[in-house]
Structures are given as C-alpha cells and as structure tokens.
Coordinates of C-alpha atoms in Angstrom, one line a residue:
M23 CA -29.4 -5.1 8.2
A24 CA -27.1 -7.8 6.8
G25 CA -29.5 -10.6 7.7
S26 CA -32.0 -11.6 10.3
A27 CA -31.2 -12.5 13.9
A28 CA -31.3 -16.1 12.8
A29 CA -28.5 -15.5 10.4
I30 CA -25.7 -13.0 10.6
C31 CA -26.1 -9.5 11.8
A32 CA -23.8 -6.8 10.5
C33 CA -26.0 -4.3 12.4
G34 CA -25.2 -1.7 9.7
S35 CA -26.4 0.1 6.7
A36 CA -26.6 -0.7 3.0
H37 CA -22.8 -0.5 2.7
G38 CA -22.1 -1.2 6.4
M39 CA -21.1 1.1 9.2
G40 CA -22.8 4.1 10.9
L41 CA -26.1 5.7 10.1
K42 CA -28.6 3.9 7.9
M43 CA -28.1 4.8 4.2
T44 CA -31.1 5.0 1.9
G45 CA -32.0 5.3 -1.7
A46 CA -29.6 2.9 -3.3
R47 CA -31.0 0.7 -6.0
V48 CA -28.3 -2.0 -5.7
R49 CA -27.1 -3.6 -2.5
P50 CA -23.9 -5.7 -2.7
P51 CA -24.1 -9.3 -1.7
L52 CA -21.5 -8.8 1.0
D53 CA -21.9 -6.2 3.7
L54 CA -19.4 -4.5 6.0
L55 CA -19.5 -4.9 9.7
E56 CA -20.0 -1.9 12.0
R57 CA -16.7 -0.4 12.8
D58 CA -16.8 -1.3 16.5
Q59 CA -17.5 -4.9 15.7
V60 CA -13.8 -5.4 14.7
Q61 CA -11.0 -4.6 17.1
L62 CA -7.4 -4.8 15.9
G63 CA -5.1 -6.8 18.2
D64 CA -1.4 -6.0 18.9
G65 CA 0.6 -5.7 15.7
P66 CA 1.7 -3.2 13.1
L67 CA -1.8 -2.3 11.9
R68 CA -2.9 -1.4 15.4
E69 CA 0.3 0.5 16.0
Q70 CA -0.3 2.7 12.9
F71 CA -4.0 3.2 13.8
D72 CA -3.1 4.3 17.3
Y73 CA -0.3 6.5 16.2
Q74 CA -2.3 8.4 13.5
R75 CA -5.2 8.9 15.9
N76 CA -3.0 10.2 18.7
L77 CA -1.1 12.5 16.3
F78 CA -4.2 14.3 15.1
L79 CA -6.0 14.2 18.4
N80 CA -3.2 16.2 19.9
L81 CA -2.7 18.7 17.1
D82 CA -3.7 22.2 18.3
D83 CA -7.1 23.3 17.1
D84 CA -6.0 26.8 16.4
K85 CA -3.3 25.6 14.1
L86 CA -5.7 23.4 12.2
L87 CA -8.3 26.2 11.8
K88 CA -5.9 29.0 11.1
P89 CA -6.0 29.1 7.3
F90 CA -9.8 29.0 7.4
R91 CA -10.0 31.9 9.9
Q92 CA -7.5 33.9 7.9
R93 CA -9.3 33.6 4.6
A94 CA -12.6 34.5 6.3
G95 CA -11.1 37.6 7.8
L96 CA -11.5 36.3 11.4
P97 CA -9.1 36.4 14.3
A98 CA -6.6 33.6 13.7
P99 CA -4.6 32.8 16.8
G100 CA -2.0 30.1 17.0
E101 CA 1.0 29.0 14.9
D102 CA 1.0 28.1 11.3
M103 CA 0.9 24.4 10.4
G104 CA 3.5 24.9 7.6
G105 CA 3.9 23.4 4.2
W106 CA 1.0 23.0 1.8
Y107 CA -1.5 23.8 4.6
D108 CA -0.7 27.5 5.3
D109 CA -2.6 30.5 3.9
S110 CA 0.5 31.9 2.1
R111 CA 1.3 33.7 -1.1
D112 CA 4.6 31.9 -1.5
F113 CA 3.4 29.1 -3.8
F114 CA 4.8 29.3 -7.2
V115 CA 5.5 26.8 -10.1
D116 CA 7.2 27.3 -13.3
P117 CA 6.2 24.5 -15.7
N118 CA 9.4 25.0 -17.6
D119 CA 11.6 24.7 -14.5
W120 CA 10.1 22.7 -11.7
S121 CA 13.2 23.0 -9.6
K122 CA 12.1 26.6 -8.9
A123 CA 8.7 25.5 -7.5
N124 CA 7.8 26.7 -4.0
W125 CA 5.0 24.6 -2.5
H126 CA 4.4 26.6 0.7
G127 CA 0.8 27.6 0.8
Y128 CA -0.2 25.6 -2.2
I129 CA -3.7 24.6 -1.0
P130 CA -4.5 26.1 2.4
G131 CA -6.4 23.8 4.8
H132 CA -6.6 21.1 2.1
S133 CA -6.6 18.0 4.3
F134 CA -8.5 19.4 7.3
G135 CA -11.6 17.4 6.3
Q136 CA -9.7 14.2 6.0
Y137 CA -8.2 14.6 9.5
I138 CA -11.8 15.0 10.8
S139 CA -12.9 12.0 8.8
G140 CA -10.1 9.8 10.1
L141 CA -10.8 10.8 13.7
A142 CA -14.5 10.2 13.3
R143 CA -13.9 6.8 11.8
G144 CA -11.5 6.1 14.7
Y145 CA -14.2 7.1 17.2
A146 CA -16.6 4.6 15.6
V147 CA -14.0 1.9 16.2
T148 CA -13.0 2.8 19.8
G149 CA -15.8 4.9 21.3
D150 CA -13.2 7.2 22.8
A151 CA -15.0 10.2 24.1
A152 CA -12.0 12.5 23.7
V153 CA -11.9 11.8 19.9
A154 CA -15.7 12.6 19.6
Q155 CA -15.1 15.8 21.5
K156 CA -12.2 16.7 19.2
V157 CA -14.3 16.1 16.1
R158 CA -17.3 18.1 17.4
G159 CA -15.1 21.0 18.5
L160 CA -13.4 21.2 15.1
V161 CA -16.6 21.1 13.2
M162 CA -18.2 23.8 15.4
A163 CA -15.2 26.0 15.2
Y164 CA -14.9 25.6 11.4
A165 CA -18.5 26.5 10.8
P166 CA -18.2 30.3 11.2
T167 CA -15.3 30.4 8.7
V168 CA -17.4 28.8 5.9
G169 CA -18.1 31.2 3.0
P170 CA -17.2 32.0 -0.6
K171 CA -14.2 34.1 0.5
F172 CA -12.3 30.8 1.2
F173 CA -12.4 29.8 -2.4
E174 CA -11.5 33.2 -3.9
G175 CA -8.2 32.7 -5.7
Y176 CA -8.0 29.1 -4.5
Y177 CA -6.2 26.8 -6.9
L178 CA -8.0 23.6 -6.3
P179 CA -11.6 24.3 -5.1
A180 CA -13.1 20.9 -6.1
Y181 CA -10.2 19.0 -4.6
T182 CA -10.4 20.6 -1.2
Y183 CA -14.2 20.8 -1.2
D184 CA -14.2 17.0 -1.7
K185 CA -11.9 16.6 1.4
L186 CA -13.9 19.0 3.5
A187 CA -17.1 17.2 2.5
I188 CA -16.0 13.8 3.7
G189 CA -14.9 15.3 7.0
L190 CA -18.4 16.7 7.6
I191 CA -20.1 13.5 6.2
D192 CA -18.1 11.3 8.6
A193 CA -18.6 13.7 11.6
Y194 CA -22.3 13.4 10.9
R195 CA -22.3 9.7 10.2
Y196 CA -20.0 8.3 12.9
T197 CA -19.8 11.0 15.7
G198 CA -23.3 12.3 15.7
V199 CA -22.5 15.9 15.0
D200 CA -25.9 16.8 13.5
E201 CA -24.7 20.4 12.9
A202 CA -22.3 19.0 10.2
K203 CA -25.3 18.7 7.9
G204 CA -25.9 22.4 7.9
V205 CA -22.2 23.2 7.6
L206 CA -22.0 21.0 4.5
D207 CA -24.9 22.9 2.9
K208 CA -23.2 26.2 3.6
L209 CA -19.9 24.8 2.3
T210 CA -21.6 23.6 -0.9
D211 CA -23.3 27.0 -1.5
S212 CA -19.9 28.6 -1.0
V213 CA -18.0 26.4 -3.5
L214 CA -20.6 26.2 -6.3
P215 CA -19.6 29.5 -8.0
F216 CA -16.0 28.2 -8.2
L217 CA -16.8 24.8 -9.7
P218 CA -17.0 24.1 -13.4
E219 CA -20.3 23.0 -15.0
K220 CA -19.0 19.4 -15.4
A221 CA -16.0 17.2 -14.6
L222 CA -13.4 18.8 -16.8
T223 CA -10.4 16.8 -17.8
R224 CA -7.0 18.5 -17.5
E225 CA -6.9 18.7 -21.3
E226 CA -10.3 20.5 -21.4
R227 CA -9.1 22.8 -18.6
R228 CA -6.1 23.8 -20.7
Q229 CA -8.4 25.0 -23.5
R230 CA -9.9 27.6 -21.1
P231 CA -8.2 30.7 -19.7
Y232 CA -5.9 30.1 -16.8
T233 CA -3.2 32.2 -15.1
S234 CA -1.1 29.5 -13.4
E235 CA -0.2 25.9 -14.1
A236 CA -1.8 25.0 -10.8
D237 CA -5.2 26.2 -12.2
I238 CA -5.5 23.1 -14.3
W239 CA -4.8 20.6 -11.6
D240 CA -8.2 20.5 -9.9
E241 CA -10.0 17.2 -9.8
P242 CA -13.8 17.6 -10.0
Y243 CA -14.1 14.0 -11.3
T244 CA -13.5 12.7 -7.8
L245 CA -16.5 14.5 -6.4
P246 CA -19.4 12.0 -7.0
E247 CA -18.3 9.4 -4.5
N248 CA -18.8 11.6 -1.5
L249 CA -21.8 13.5 -3.0
F250 CA -23.6 10.2 -3.4
L251 CA -22.7 9.3 0.2
A252 CA -24.1 12.6 1.4
W253 CA -27.4 12.0 -0.5
Q254 CA -27.7 8.4 0.8
L255 CA -27.2 9.6 4.4
G256 CA -30.1 12.1 4.0
M257 CA -27.9 15.1 4.0
G258 CA -29.7 16.7 1.1
E259 CA -31.5 15.9 -2.2
R260 CA -29.2 18.1 -4.3
Y261 CA -26.2 15.9 -3.6
R262 CA -27.5 13.2 -5.9
A263 CA -27.9 15.6 -8.8
M264 CA -24.5 17.1 -8.2
A265 CA -22.9 13.6 -8.1
L266 CA -24.4 12.8 -11.5
Q267 CA -23.4 16.2 -12.8
Y268 CA -19.7 15.5 -12.1
M269 CA -19.6 11.9 -13.3
Q270 CA -16.8 11.8 -15.9
D271 CA -18.7 9.4 -18.3
E272 CA -17.4 10.5 -21.7
A273 CA -13.7 10.7 -20.8
L274 CA -13.4 7.9 -18.3
F275 CA -16.3 5.6 -17.4
D276 CA -17.7 5.0 -20.9
P277 CA -14.5 3.8 -22.4
L278 CA -13.6 1.8 -19.3
A279 CA -17.0 0.1 -19.5
K280 CA -16.2 -0.9 -23.1
G281 CA -12.9 -2.4 -22.0
I282 CA -10.9 0.5 -23.5
S283 CA -8.3 2.2 -21.3
P284 CA -8.2 6.0 -21.3
L285 CA -5.7 6.0 -18.4
K286 CA -2.4 6.9 -20.2
G287 CA -0.9 9.9 -18.7
K288 CA -3.7 10.4 -16.1
H289 CA -3.0 11.3 -12.6
A290 CA -2.6 8.0 -10.9
Y291 CA -4.3 8.3 -7.4
S292 CA -7.2 10.5 -8.4
H293 CA -8.2 8.4 -11.3
V294 CA -8.0 5.1 -9.4
N295 CA -10.0 6.8 -6.6
A296 CA -12.5 8.0 -9.2
L297 CA -13.4 4.3 -9.7
N298 CA -15.1 4.6 -6.3
S299 CA -17.4 7.2 -7.8
A300 CA -18.3 4.6 -10.5
I301 CA -19.2 2.1 -7.8
E302 CA -21.3 4.5 -5.9
A303 CA -23.1 5.5 -9.1
Y304 CA -23.8 1.8 -9.7
Y305 CA -25.3 1.4 -6.2
V306 CA -27.5 4.5 -6.7
T307 CA -28.5 4.2 -10.3
G308 CA -28.2 0.5 -11.0
E309 CA -26.5 1.2 -14.3
A310 CA -24.3 -1.8 -15.2
K311 CA -21.9 0.3 -17.1
Y312 CA -20.6 1.9 -13.9
L313 CA -19.8 -1.5 -12.4
A314 CA -18.1 -2.6 -15.6
A315 CA -16.1 0.6 -15.6
A316 CA -14.9 0.0 -12.0
K317 CA -14.0 -3.6 -12.7
N318 CA -12.2 -2.9 -16.0
G319 CA -10.4 0.1 -14.6
F320 CA -9.2 -1.8 -11.6
D321 CA -7.9 -4.6 -13.9
F322 CA -6.1 -2.1 -16.0
V323 CA -4.4 -0.7 -12.9
L324 CA -3.5 -4.2 -11.7
A325 CA -1.9 -5.0 -15.1
Q326 CA 0.5 -2.1 -14.6
S327 CA 1.3 -2.6 -11.0
Y328 CA 4.7 -3.5 -9.6
A329 CA 5.1 -6.7 -7.5
T330 CA 4.4 -4.6 -4.4
G331 CA 1.0 -3.8 -5.7
G332 CA 2.0 -0.1 -6.1
W333 CA 1.4 1.7 -9.4
G334 CA 1.7 5.1 -11.0
P335 CA 5.4 6.1 -11.1
N336 CA 5.7 9.9 -11.1
E337 CA 2.0 9.9 -10.4
E338 CA 1.0 8.8 -13.9
L339 CA -0.8 5.8 -15.2
V340 CA 0.4 4.2 -18.4
A341 CA -1.2 2.8 -21.6
A342 CA -2.5 -0.7 -21.5
D343 CA 0.1 -1.8 -24.1
D344 CA 3.0 0.1 -22.5
S345 CA 5.7 -2.5 -21.6
E346 CA 8.6 0.0 -21.1
T347 CA 7.6 2.8 -18.7
L348 CA 7.6 0.6 -15.6
Y349 CA 11.0 -0.6 -16.6
T350 CA 12.6 2.8 -17.3
M351 CA 11.1 4.2 -14.1
L352 CA 13.2 1.8 -12.1
S353 CA 16.2 4.0 -12.9
E354 CA 14.6 7.3 -13.7
T355 CA 12.5 8.1 -10.6
H356 CA 12.3 7.6 -6.8
R357 CA 8.6 8.6 -6.9
S358 CA 7.2 5.2 -7.7
F359 CA 3.9 5.0 -5.8
E360 CA 1.8 7.6 -3.8
T361 CA 1.7 5.3 -0.8
P362 CA -1.0 6.6 1.7
C363 CA -3.2 8.1 -1.0
G364 CA -2.8 5.2 -3.4
A365 CA -3.3 2.5 -0.8
Y366 CA -6.4 4.4 0.5
G367 CA -8.0 4.5 -2.9
H368 CA -6.9 1.0 -3.8
F369 CA -8.4 -0.4 -0.6
K370 CA -11.8 1.2 -1.2
V371 CA -12.1 0.0 -4.8
A372 CA -11.0 -3.5 -3.9
R373 CA -13.3 -3.7 -0.9
H374 CA -16.3 -2.6 -3.0
L375 CA -15.5 -5.1 -5.7
L376 CA -15.1 -7.9 -3.1
Q377 CA -18.5 -7.0 -1.7
I378 CA -20.1 -7.1 -5.1
T379 CA -18.4 -10.1 -6.6
K380 CA -17.3 -12.3 -3.7
D381 CA -14.1 -12.8 -5.7
S382 CA -11.1 -13.5 -3.4
R383 CA -8.6 -11.9 -5.8
Y384 CA -9.6 -8.5 -4.5
G385 CA -8.6 -9.5 -1.1
D386 CA -5.3 -10.8 -2.5
S387 CA -4.7 -7.4 -4.0
M388 CA -5.5 -5.6 -0.8
E389 CA -3.0 -7.6 1.3
R390 CA -0.3 -7.2 -1.3
V391 CA -0.6 -3.4 -1.1
L392 CA -1.0 -3.6 2.7
Y393 CA 2.2 -5.5 3.5
N394 CA 4.5 -4.1 0.7
T395 CA 3.5 -0.4 0.8
I396 CA 1.6 1.3 3.6
L397 CA 2.8 -0.9 6.5
G398 CA 6.3 0.1 5.6
A399 CA 5.6 3.9 5.5
K400 CA 7.5 6.1 7.8
P401 CA 5.2 7.5 10.5
T402 CA 4.0 11.1 10.0
L403 CA 5.8 13.5 12.3
P404 CA 4.1 16.2 14.4
D405 CA 5.8 18.9 12.2
G406 CA 4.0 17.5 9.1
S407 CA 6.8 15.5 7.6
T408 CA 4.9 12.9 5.6
F409 CA 5.9 9.7 3.8
Y410 CA 4.5 10.3 0.3
Y411 CA 6.2 8.0 -2.2
S412 CA 7.4 4.4 -2.0
D413 CA 10.6 4.1 -4.0
Y414 CA 11.2 1.2 -6.4
N415 CA 14.4 2.6 -7.9
Q416 CA 17.4 0.2 -8.3
S417 CA 19.0 2.3 -5.6
A418 CA 15.9 3.0 -3.4
H419 CA 15.5 4.5 0.0
K420 CA 12.7 5.7 2.3
F421 CA 12.2 9.5 2.5
F422 CA 9.7 12.1 3.5
R423 CA 8.3 14.6 1.0
D424 CA 10.2 17.8 1.1
E425 CA 7.1 19.9 1.9
K426 CA 5.1 19.6 5.2
W427 CA 1.5 18.4 5.4
P428 CA 1.0 17.2 1.7
C429 CA -2.2 15.5 0.7
C430 CA -1.1 12.0 1.9
S431 CA -1.1 13.3 5.4
G432 CA -4.9 13.2 5.2
T433 CA -5.4 9.8 3.6
F434 CA -3.0 8.1 6.0
I435 CA -5.2 8.6 9.0
Q436 CA -8.3 7.6 7.0
L437 CA -6.7 4.4 5.8
T438 CA -5.5 3.2 9.2
A439 CA -9.0 3.8 10.6
D440 CA -10.3 1.5 7.8
Y441 CA -8.1 -1.5 8.6
G442 CA -10.7 -3.3 10.6
T443 CA -13.4 -2.6 8.1
S444 CA -11.3 -4.3 5.4
A445 CA -10.6 -7.4 7.4
Y446 CA -14.0 -9.1 7.4
V447 CA -17.2 -9.0 5.4
V448 CA -20.5 -10.8 5.8
D449 CA -23.7 -12.0 4.1
A450 CA -26.8 -13.4 5.6
Q451 CA -25.2 -16.8 6.2
D452 CA -21.5 -16.4 6.4
L453 CA -18.6 -14.5 7.9
Y454 CA -15.8 -13.9 5.4
V455 CA -12.2 -13.6 6.7
N456 CA -10.5 -11.4 4.1
L457 CA -7.3 -10.3 5.9
Y458 CA -5.3 -12.4 8.3
V459 CA -4.6 -9.8 11.0
P460 CA -4.6 -9.9 14.8
S461 CA -8.2 -9.0 15.6
T462 CA -11.4 -9.8 17.3
V463 CA -14.8 -9.8 15.6
S464 CA -18.0 -9.6 17.7
G465 CA -21.6 -9.9 16.6
L466 CA -24.7 -12.0 16.1
F467 CA -23.7 -14.9 13.9
G468 CA -26.2 -17.8 13.5
G469 CA -28.6 -15.9 15.8
E470 CA -26.2 -16.1 18.7
A471 CA -23.6 -13.7 20.2
V472 CA -20.3 -14.8 18.9
K473 CA -16.7 -13.5 19.4
L474 CA -14.1 -14.7 16.9
T475 CA -10.5 -14.0 17.9
Q476 CA -7.7 -14.2 15.3
A477 CA -4.1 -14.6 16.5
T478 CA -1.4 -14.4 13.9
A479 CA 2.0 -13.0 13.0
Y480 CA 1.1 -13.4 9.3
P481 CA 2.8 -12.9 6.9
L482 CA 6.1 -13.0 8.7
E483 CA 4.8 -16.4 9.9
N484 CA 2.6 -18.7 7.7
T485 CA -0.1 -19.5 10.3
S486 CA -3.3 -18.0 11.7
R487 CA -5.4 -19.3 14.5
L488 CA -9.1 -18.4 14.9
T489 CA -10.8 -19.2 18.2
V490 CA -14.6 -19.1 18.6
S491 CA -16.3 -18.0 21.8
V492 CA -20.0 -18.5 22.2
K493 CA -22.4 -19.0 25.1
R494 CA -24.7 -21.2 23.0
P495 CA -23.9 -23.2 19.9
A496 CA -24.2 -21.1 16.7
A497 CA -24.6 -22.4 13.1
F498 CA -23.0 -20.3 10.4
G499 CA -20.3 -20.5 7.8
L500 CA -16.8 -19.2 7.9
Q501 CA -15.4 -18.3 4.5
L502 CA -11.6 -18.2 4.6
R503 CA -9.7 -16.5 1.8
I504 CA -7.1 -18.8 0.3
P505 CA -4.7 -16.6 -1.7
V506 CA -4.0 -17.3 -5.3
W507 CA -0.3 -17.9 -4.5
A508 CA -1.0 -20.5 -1.8
G509 CA 0.9 -23.7 -2.4
K510 CA -0.5 -27.2 -2.5
A511 CA 0.7 -27.9 1.1
T512 CA -1.7 -25.2 2.5
R513 CA -3.8 -26.8 5.2
V514 CA -6.9 -25.8 7.2
T515 CA -8.0 -27.7 10.3
V516 CA -10.9 -27.4 12.7
N517 CA -10.1 -28.7 16.2
G518 CA -7.2 -30.5 14.6
K519 CA -9.2 -32.2 11.9
A520 CA -8.3 -31.4 8.3
V521 CA -10.8 -29.6 6.1
K522 CA -11.1 -30.7 2.6
G523 CA -11.4 -28.5 -0.5
V524 CA -8.6 -26.0 0.1
T525 CA -8.1 -24.3 -3.3
A526 CA -5.9 -21.4 -4.1
G527 CA -7.6 -18.3 -5.3
R528 CA -11.0 -19.0 -3.7
F529 CA -12.8 -18.7 -0.4
L530 CA -12.9 -22.0 1.6
E531 CA -16.2 -22.6 3.2
V532 CA -16.2 -24.1 6.7
R533 CA -19.8 -24.6 7.7
R534 CA -20.8 -26.1 11.1
T535 CA -22.4 -25.5 14.4
W536 CA -19.8 -23.7 16.4
R537 CA -19.2 -24.3 20.0
E538 CA -17.2 -22.6 22.7
G539 CA -13.5 -23.0 22.2
D540 CA -13.6 -24.3 18.6
V541 CA -10.3 -23.5 16.8
V542 CA -9.6 -23.0 13.1
E543 CA -6.0 -23.1 12.2
I544 CA -4.6 -22.2 8.8
A545 CA -1.1 -23.0 7.6
F546 CA -0.1 -21.4 4.3
D547 CA 2.4 -23.0 1.9
M548 CA 4.5 -19.9 1.3
G549 CA 7.2 -21.2 -0.9
M550 CA 9.6 -18.8 -2.7
R551 CA 8.6 -17.6 -6.2
L552 CA 9.8 -15.1 -8.7
E553 CA 7.6 -12.5 -10.5
P554 CA 8.9 -10.8 -13.6
L555 CA 8.3 -7.1 -14.0
N556 CA 6.4 -7.9 -17.2
A557 CA 6.6 -10.1 -20.3
A558 CA 8.9 -7.7 -22.0
H559 CA 11.4 -7.8 -19.2
P560 CA 11.6 -11.3 -17.8
E561 CA 15.2 -10.6 -16.6
M562 CA 13.9 -8.1 -13.9
V563 CA 12.3 -10.2 -11.2
A564 CA 11.0 -9.7 -7.7
L565 CA 11.3 -12.4 -5.0
L566 CA 8.1 -13.2 -3.0
T567 CA 7.1 -15.5 -0.2
G568 CA 3.3 -15.4 0.3
P569 CA 2.2 -11.8 -0.2
L570 CA 5.7 -10.4 0.9
V571 CA 8.2 -9.0 -1.6
L572 CA 11.7 -9.7 -0.2
M573 CA 13.9 -6.8 -1.2
P574 CA 17.8 -7.0 -1.5
I575 CA 19.5 -4.6 0.8
G576 CA 22.4 -2.5 -0.5
A577 CA 24.7 -3.5 -3.4
T578 CA 24.9 -7.2 -3.9
A579 CA 26.8 -9.6 -6.2
A580 CA 25.2 -10.9 -9.3
L581 CA 22.4 -13.3 -8.5
T582 CA 20.7 -16.0 -10.6
R583 CA 17.2 -17.2 -10.4
D584 CA 18.3 -20.3 -8.5
D585 CA 20.2 -18.0 -6.0
L586 CA 17.1 -16.1 -5.2
L587 CA 14.9 -19.2 -4.9
A588 CA 17.4 -20.6 -2.4
V589 CA 17.2 -17.8 0.2
R590 CA 16.8 -18.9 3.8
R591 CA 15.2 -17.2 6.7
E592 CA 17.7 -15.6 9.2
G593 CA 16.0 -14.0 12.1
A594 CA 12.6 -12.5 12.5
E595 CA 12.6 -10.2 9.4
N596 CA 15.8 -11.1 7.4
W597 CA 16.5 -13.6 4.6
R598 CA 19.9 -14.3 3.2
V599 CA 21.6 -15.9 0.2
K600 CA 25.3 -15.8 -0.5
A601 CA 26.3 -12.4 0.8
A602 CA 23.0 -10.7 0.2
T603 CA 20.4 -9.8 2.9
L604 CA 16.8 -9.4 1.9
K605 CA 14.0 -7.8 3.9
P606 CA 10.3 -7.0 3.4
F607 CA 9.4 -3.4 3.0
M608 CA 7.9 -3.3 6.6
A609 CA 11.4 -4.1 8.1
I610 CA 13.4 -1.6 6.1
K611 CA 14.5 1.5 7.9
D612 CA 17.2 3.7 6.4
E613 CA 18.9 1.1 4.3
T614 CA 19.3 1.3 0.5
Y615 CA 17.2 -1.4 -1.2
R616 CA 15.7 -2.5 -4.5
V617 CA 12.5 -4.2 -5.5
Y618 CA 13.7 -5.9 -8.6
T619 CA 16.8 -7.9 -9.4
R620 CA 18.3 -8.2 -12.8
V621 CA 19.1 -11.9 -12.8
V622 CA 22.1 -13.4 -14.6
A623 CA 22.1 -16.6 -16.5

C-alpha cells in the first residue's frame, strides 16, 4: 500500500497497479495509482486510448492467431494480417542493397503479446467486460499453439518472446487470466533452446555463425525488465535467475554507471528501453549501479534529443561528444524518431526515475515527448498501416511505414493505456500532479474519499483548473509540477488566493485541509523561446511556447530570431509571423513542415 488510511491510498503494489508484487528490496518513494483510479477526460489522450482499444478489440481472433497456428501445424482459418506479422517465406534483406529488402513475414506474430498487454491494461482502466473477454479468449486460444516449433528458423526469438511474455504477464496481472501463468511457463520452456547463454551485443553476434543479416538483430538485452516483473508477480522463481542472466552489465550498464556512454551506433529504442531493465534490477537487487546506469543513460539520451524530445535518427544513438550527426540528419533522413516505440520506452524510464527521485524534470521530459511526438502520430489503420517515424527533415511530412503491422503497432496501444498511469503519482502524504491533462483522480487521500477533477486545454491554453470533491474535509498535500520553462508570471491560486513559492523546475507544495468545491488554478507563463539544435549549430533553432514546438509549415521566407519570437496566435492551433504559418505537431495533417529554422542575421 502507498500509505495508511490516514494518509494517501494508492491501493496498489510495490510499483502500483494490479496484483501485489513481492520480493523487491527497494521501493521507490513515489507510487503509482491503480489504473482505474485515473480516468481521462475528453481530449486527444482519451481519443487515442479509445481508438487503439477499439481497433484491437475488433480485430478478428483468427487473424491474430493465424501465424501461431500455422507454425504449430494446427488448422489456421481466417485471413492473413499482412506485413511483418504473417508466417511467410518472403522476407529477405541484402545488407549491400537495402532497396531490395522484402519485409513481408519478417517476424510472424511479433506484436501479439503487446496487443494483449494493451488491452489488459485498458481493461484495468475501464473495467469493460468485452475487453476482458477478448484478452481471455486470445490467451486460451494461443495456449495450444505454444511449443518449440514456433521458434524454429525464427529470426528474433528473444525479441518476440519478450513481447509475448508481457502479454501473458499483463493478462495475469490485470485481467485475472490465471491460466496465463502456465502458458508463460510453456512459452519459456519452448524458447530457451533458441536463446543465447547471455545478452549478446550485435558485435558479439557477428562473431558467431549466422546465415542472414536478420540473425544478428535479436535483442536479448531487453528481456530482464519483464522477467523481473514475472518473478515479482509470483509467476515463477526461475524468472529472477533468467533476468539476471540477461542483464547486459559489461557492455551497457557498467560503463553507464561510471558515466561513460557506450551508446554510439546502438539501436535507439531497444537500448533506451533496456534502461527499464536496469531500474527493475535496482528494485530487485538493491544494487546502486543499476540506478546510476539508468539515470546516466537517460541523461545521455536527453543530451542528444531534438527539441521535440525525440531521439535516434535512423534508429541509432550517437556518441556523447557527437555534435554533427543530429545536424546532418535534418537533411539526410526522414526517419528521425521511432515514435510509438520510443515514446513508450521513454515514458517508462522517466516515470520510474520520477518515482525514485521526485525530480520534476522527468515529468518535463515526458510532456515534451507527449505533445511533440506521439499525440501527433497518425492513427493506426485496421489494415495495419502504422505511424512509425516522426520526421524532422527540413522538408518533413507525416507518413506510414511501408510495411503493415510493424513493431510500433504494439507499443502504440500499450502507451495509450499508460497515459493515466503517467499523469499522477503519490506518496504517503501527497498527491503529485505530473501531467496537466483532462482527468479525474479518485481515492483515499488524507483518510477520506476524494475526487480531484482536472479541466484543461493545456498546452494549447496556458491554464489548468483542479476541483476537489469530498464528503468530509481531507488533509493532504498537492504537489504541482512547475515546468523548468515556466516564466516568472506563472501563478497558482487556491480559491482565488495566490500561493507563494512558485518556482520553475520544481514541484510546488500546496498543503491544506481540502473541502468540497475547493479550486486550484494554474496559469503558466508560456512566453516564446528559441532552443538551438546544439552548441555547435546555434543557427538552427526551434521555436517553443511552453512544452510545444511550433513548426513552420511549407516553404517560408528567411526568418530572424526576432521574427520567430514575434509570432502571434491565429486561431486554435495556428501561429503566424510575416507570411509564415506555424503549427504544433499535433495539429499538422498532410502539410510539409520542419522542426528547425536556420535563422538569418
């Protein structure tokens, strides 16, 4: 529990949400609320959550199960899903000529577990019986297909095992499918002969025999996060040992813990996501090096992030002292950030570090990624067309990945189901408001049943209003994240009376005995500011207001710094200066845009 009835009740586990987790040596100071304690209100976050849930709720079960049934030699009715998902022999890559690549059938069934995971998390939010029935039905129909035949000749066994595992873990944790525990055991038995003895790097894999370029792309270093979760949920003692076996200490976590970046040339999403394994290892073992590795690794990523919060152009991280790659990528690629996957991994790391440190900068980082990347993603289509990359090219546009059902189709639904989880955290005394999103929080705060409703159009508007509903007075603290960019005119009031101590880059404590109808209002000073790409390229600047990057649309005349700082709001989602129109990523449809402007003197 996150506190006694006299304080604040998160009514959850060691890390919040779902079944009680056991065995961890370290418990973070801040806890997560149960998923059903936070309900999103009307707005883009709720729209994405509902859309993703409904998309996968209505996909045909036979289509989802077909590659598993085919590889098990069972009757496999229904149509193919298409793209990466099919059991097909079409996949081919020539590392000397990538234009000849055929991605059809690349990794059959690869995101099935993530679809189940996202639905299970969504059920925990809404309690929708149809979603629970869908999850149970998929798990029970998948169970007879599990066996080693699935992994014979499979290019990425660890990668897909990891995804299948989190589906079974979340079905067990959030939807009460007890049978998922046995299915996970059977799945693990099936994959073990196909896993390496440790978390091999790609360089190490190249030193071993392989028949295809795809053979070296597996990602066993991502396994520990979910294996630790399985162990903590009581799904089996062996999962702790397996998690430790696949910790990539020598190549990744040991240098990161010492403040040395080994990230140059590493696959961007998977190595950022691997930082979550370091955090889970810290929880379970108590070893400080894993926390240091996660913190330092995240800082290295932030230092090579674009103004949007996105990172990893062409899916590669850069060296800590590299000042040129981000610049050259503005003209050399349209694949600037793996949006659903990157945002999903980024949110998890930042959420953990916020829980551990109580440092508001992790919330700042989350909201930047939220508003400038994932909330602007094109919705996944029923045929599997998926928004994969955000484009930061000087002549950028939004586009779907060419192949259907790529990996980001699985992380997208998981991420939207986590939106409410990311908005608030608690300790024994206080409720922390991390994201300013339309939402309602319910629970025991100060020993009393409390409902806190947040109404806001932030960040398109600069205000948020939080209204307290209680039957009896309740004494507890509200901690309001004041972003590091907040100007000096930022104001917070309670029932119209100003609160002192508003400081950018910190949580503002508002502690009182709350009564029915009390209102907290926040007005952010969101003046215009310019952020250079980096110190080596001060001429390339992005224009921001609050957390929003304002992106020039189409070709524009040369602009100075003063021109950009003089933009004025024109309509709900447009800004203008001279003949130039600027929009946030969320508002861009099919227009050509750019993130950075090369300013003239």
